[in-house]
Amino acid sequence: MFKDRHSPPKSGGECGLNMRCAKLPSSKNEHNLNFIVAKSTKFGTIYFMNINLRLKVAFYKTDSGDEPVRKWLQDLKKEDKKVIGEEIKTVQSGWPLGMPIVRKLDKNLWEVRVSLKNRIARVLFTVHEDTMVLLHGFIKKTMKTPANDLKLAKRRLQSFGG
């Protein structure tokens, strides 16, 4: 769901998810080209347009190669993953953003605020150059961000070099 999809495919090429892609009319800024994705369904052909994303997304990786946020997302229900992914994409395309979607927690540390069906999720991140690095994700159970979750994200931020 969060694979790097920031390079436009060649016209008519595969772009994943069994979809075909075609470039929109050229712009002067070639690296920010939009493209249309067409997917055939039993209801007909559905066209999607990729928006220019201001940020790429990367998962924080531990020294052992684990990606804790990716693991956390994989363990969630499909509908929760979808909502979280949509909010992350909102941040990608609209950065910098503020409340109610994004809240600054500390220097170089923000949270994506996600309302799920019966609970609240948070994804803590930093921005390094043009990349949103997802440091920590959790389901919020109290009004205040738990100190342990904040400490963990800060530790990961420091090990990342932030």
Coordinates of C-alpha atoms in Angstrom, one line a residue:
M1 CA 0.0 0.0 0.0
F2 CA 2.9 2.4 0.7
K3 CA 5.3 1.4 -1.9
D4 CA 7.1 4.2 -3.7
R5 CA 4.8 5.3 -6.5
H6 CA 6.4 8.7 -7.2
S7 CA 8.0 8.0 -10.6
P8 CA 5.5 8.2 -13.4
P9 CA 5.5 5.0 -15.5
K10 CA 6.1 5.0 -19.2
S11 CA 3.0 5.7 -21.3
G12 CA 0.9 2.6 -21.5
G13 CA 3.1 0.8 -19.0
E14 CA 2.1 -1.3 -15.9
C15 CA 2.0 0.8 -12.7
G16 CA 1.0 -2.0 -10.3
L17 CA -2.3 -3.3 -9.0
N18 CA -3.0 -4.7 -12.5
M19 CA -3.5 -1.1 -13.8
R20 CA -2.4 0.6 -17.0
C21 CA -1.0 4.1 -16.9
A22 CA -0.8 6.9 -19.4
K23 CA 0.9 10.3 -19.1
L24 CA -1.2 13.4 -19.1
P25 CA -0.1 16.2 -21.5
S26 CA 3.5 17.1 -20.8
S27 CA 4.4 19.9 -18.5
K28 CA 7.7 21.9 -18.2
N29 CA 8.4 20.2 -14.8
E30 CA 8.9 16.6 -16.1
H31 CA 9.6 15.0 -12.6
N32 CA 6.2 16.2 -11.3
L33 CA 4.1 14.7 -14.2
N34 CA 0.6 13.5 -13.3
F35 CA -0.6 10.3 -14.9
I36 CA -3.9 8.5 -15.3
V37 CA -4.4 5.0 -14.1
A38 CA -7.1 3.0 -15.8
K39 CA -8.4 -0.2 -14.3
S40 CA -11.0 -2.4 -16.0
T41 CA -13.7 -3.7 -13.6
K42 CA -17.0 -5.4 -14.1
F43 CA -18.6 -1.9 -13.9
G44 CA -16.4 -0.5 -16.7
T45 CA -13.1 1.3 -16.8
I46 CA -12.2 3.4 -13.8
Y47 CA -9.7 6.3 -14.3
F48 CA -7.6 7.6 -11.4
M49 CA -5.4 10.6 -11.5
N50 CA -2.2 10.7 -9.5
I51 CA -1.7 14.0 -7.8
N52 CA 1.7 15.7 -7.4
L53 CA 3.1 14.6 -4.1
R54 CA 5.3 17.0 -2.3
L55 CA 6.8 14.3 -0.1
K56 CA 7.9 10.7 -0.6
V57 CA 7.2 8.2 2.2
A58 CA 9.7 5.9 3.8
F59 CA 9.5 3.6 6.8
Y60 CA 12.0 4.0 9.6
K61 CA 14.3 1.0 9.6
T62 CA 16.0 -0.4 12.7
D63 CA 19.6 -1.6 12.7
S64 CA 18.3 -5.1 12.3
G65 CA 16.3 -4.1 9.2
D66 CA 12.9 -4.2 10.7
E67 CA 10.3 -1.6 9.8
P68 CA 8.1 -1.2 12.9
V69 CA 5.5 1.0 11.3
R70 CA 5.1 -1.3 8.3
K71 CA 4.7 -4.2 10.7
W72 CA 2.1 -2.3 12.8
L73 CA 0.1 -1.4 9.6
Q74 CA 0.2 -5.0 8.4
D75 CA -1.4 -6.1 11.7
L76 CA -4.3 -3.7 11.4
K77 CA -7.7 -4.4 9.7
K78 CA -7.9 -3.6 6.0
E79 CA -10.3 -0.7 6.5
D80 CA -8.1 0.9 9.1
K81 CA -5.0 0.6 6.8
K82 CA -7.0 2.3 4.1
V83 CA -8.0 5.3 6.3
I84 CA -4.4 5.7 7.6
G85 CA -3.0 5.4 4.1
E86 CA -5.4 8.1 2.9
E87 CA -4.4 10.5 5.7
I88 CA -0.7 9.9 5.0
K89 CA -1.3 10.6 1.3
T90 CA -3.1 13.8 2.3
V91 CA 0.0 14.9 4.2
Q92 CA 2.2 13.9 1.2
S93 CA 0.3 16.1 -1.2
G94 CA -0.5 19.0 1.1
W95 CA 2.7 19.4 3.2
P96 CA 3.1 21.4 5.2
L97 CA -0.3 20.9 7.0
G98 CA -1.6 21.7 10.4
M99 CA -4.5 20.7 12.6
P100 CA -6.7 18.8 12.5
I101 CA -4.7 16.3 10.4
V102 CA -1.1 17.1 11.5
R103 CA 0.1 18.3 14.9
K104 CA 3.7 19.3 15.7
L105 CA 5.0 17.4 18.8
D106 CA 8.6 18.5 19.0
K107 CA 11.4 19.8 16.9
N108 CA 11.3 17.8 13.6
L109 CA 8.5 15.5 15.0
W110 CA 4.9 15.5 13.9
E111 CA 1.9 13.2 14.2
V112 CA -0.7 12.3 11.6
R113 CA -4.0 12.2 13.4
V114 CA -6.4 9.5 12.2
S115 CA -9.9 8.9 13.3
L116 CA -10.9 5.3 12.8
K117 CA -14.3 3.7 13.3
N118 CA -14.2 3.2 17.0
R119 CA -10.7 4.4 17.9
I120 CA -7.9 6.8 17.1
A121 CA -4.6 6.1 15.4
R122 CA -1.4 8.2 15.3
V123 CA 1.6 7.9 13.0
L124 CA 4.6 9.9 14.3
F125 CA 6.9 11.1 11.5
T126 CA 9.7 13.4 10.6
V127 CA 10.5 15.1 7.3
H128 CA 14.0 14.6 5.9
E129 CA 14.6 16.6 2.6
D130 CA 11.6 15.5 0.4
T131 CA 10.7 12.4 2.4
M132 CA 8.2 11.8 5.2
V133 CA 9.8 9.2 7.4
L134 CA 7.3 7.2 9.4
L135 CA 8.8 6.6 12.8
H136 CA 6.1 5.1 15.0
G137 CA 2.4 4.2 14.8
F138 CA 0.0 3.3 17.5
I139 CA -3.7 3.2 18.5
K140 CA -4.3 6.0 21.0
K141 CA -6.1 5.0 24.2
T142 CA -5.8 8.2 26.2
M143 CA -6.3 11.9 25.5
K144 CA -2.6 12.7 25.7
T145 CA 0.1 11.1 23.6
P146 CA 1.6 8.4 25.8
A147 CA 5.1 9.3 27.1
N148 CA 6.5 5.9 26.0
D149 CA 5.3 6.3 22.4
L150 CA 6.7 9.8 22.3
K151 CA 10.1 8.7 23.7
L152 CA 10.3 5.8 21.3
A153 CA 9.6 8.2 18.3
K154 CA 12.2 10.6 19.6
R155 CA 14.8 7.8 20.0
R156 CA 14.1 6.7 16.4
L157 CA 14.4 10.3 15.2
Q158 CA 17.8 10.7 16.9
S159 CA 19.1 7.4 15.5
F160 CA 17.8 8.5 12.1
G161 CA 19.9 11.7 12.5
G162 CA 17.1 14.2 13.2

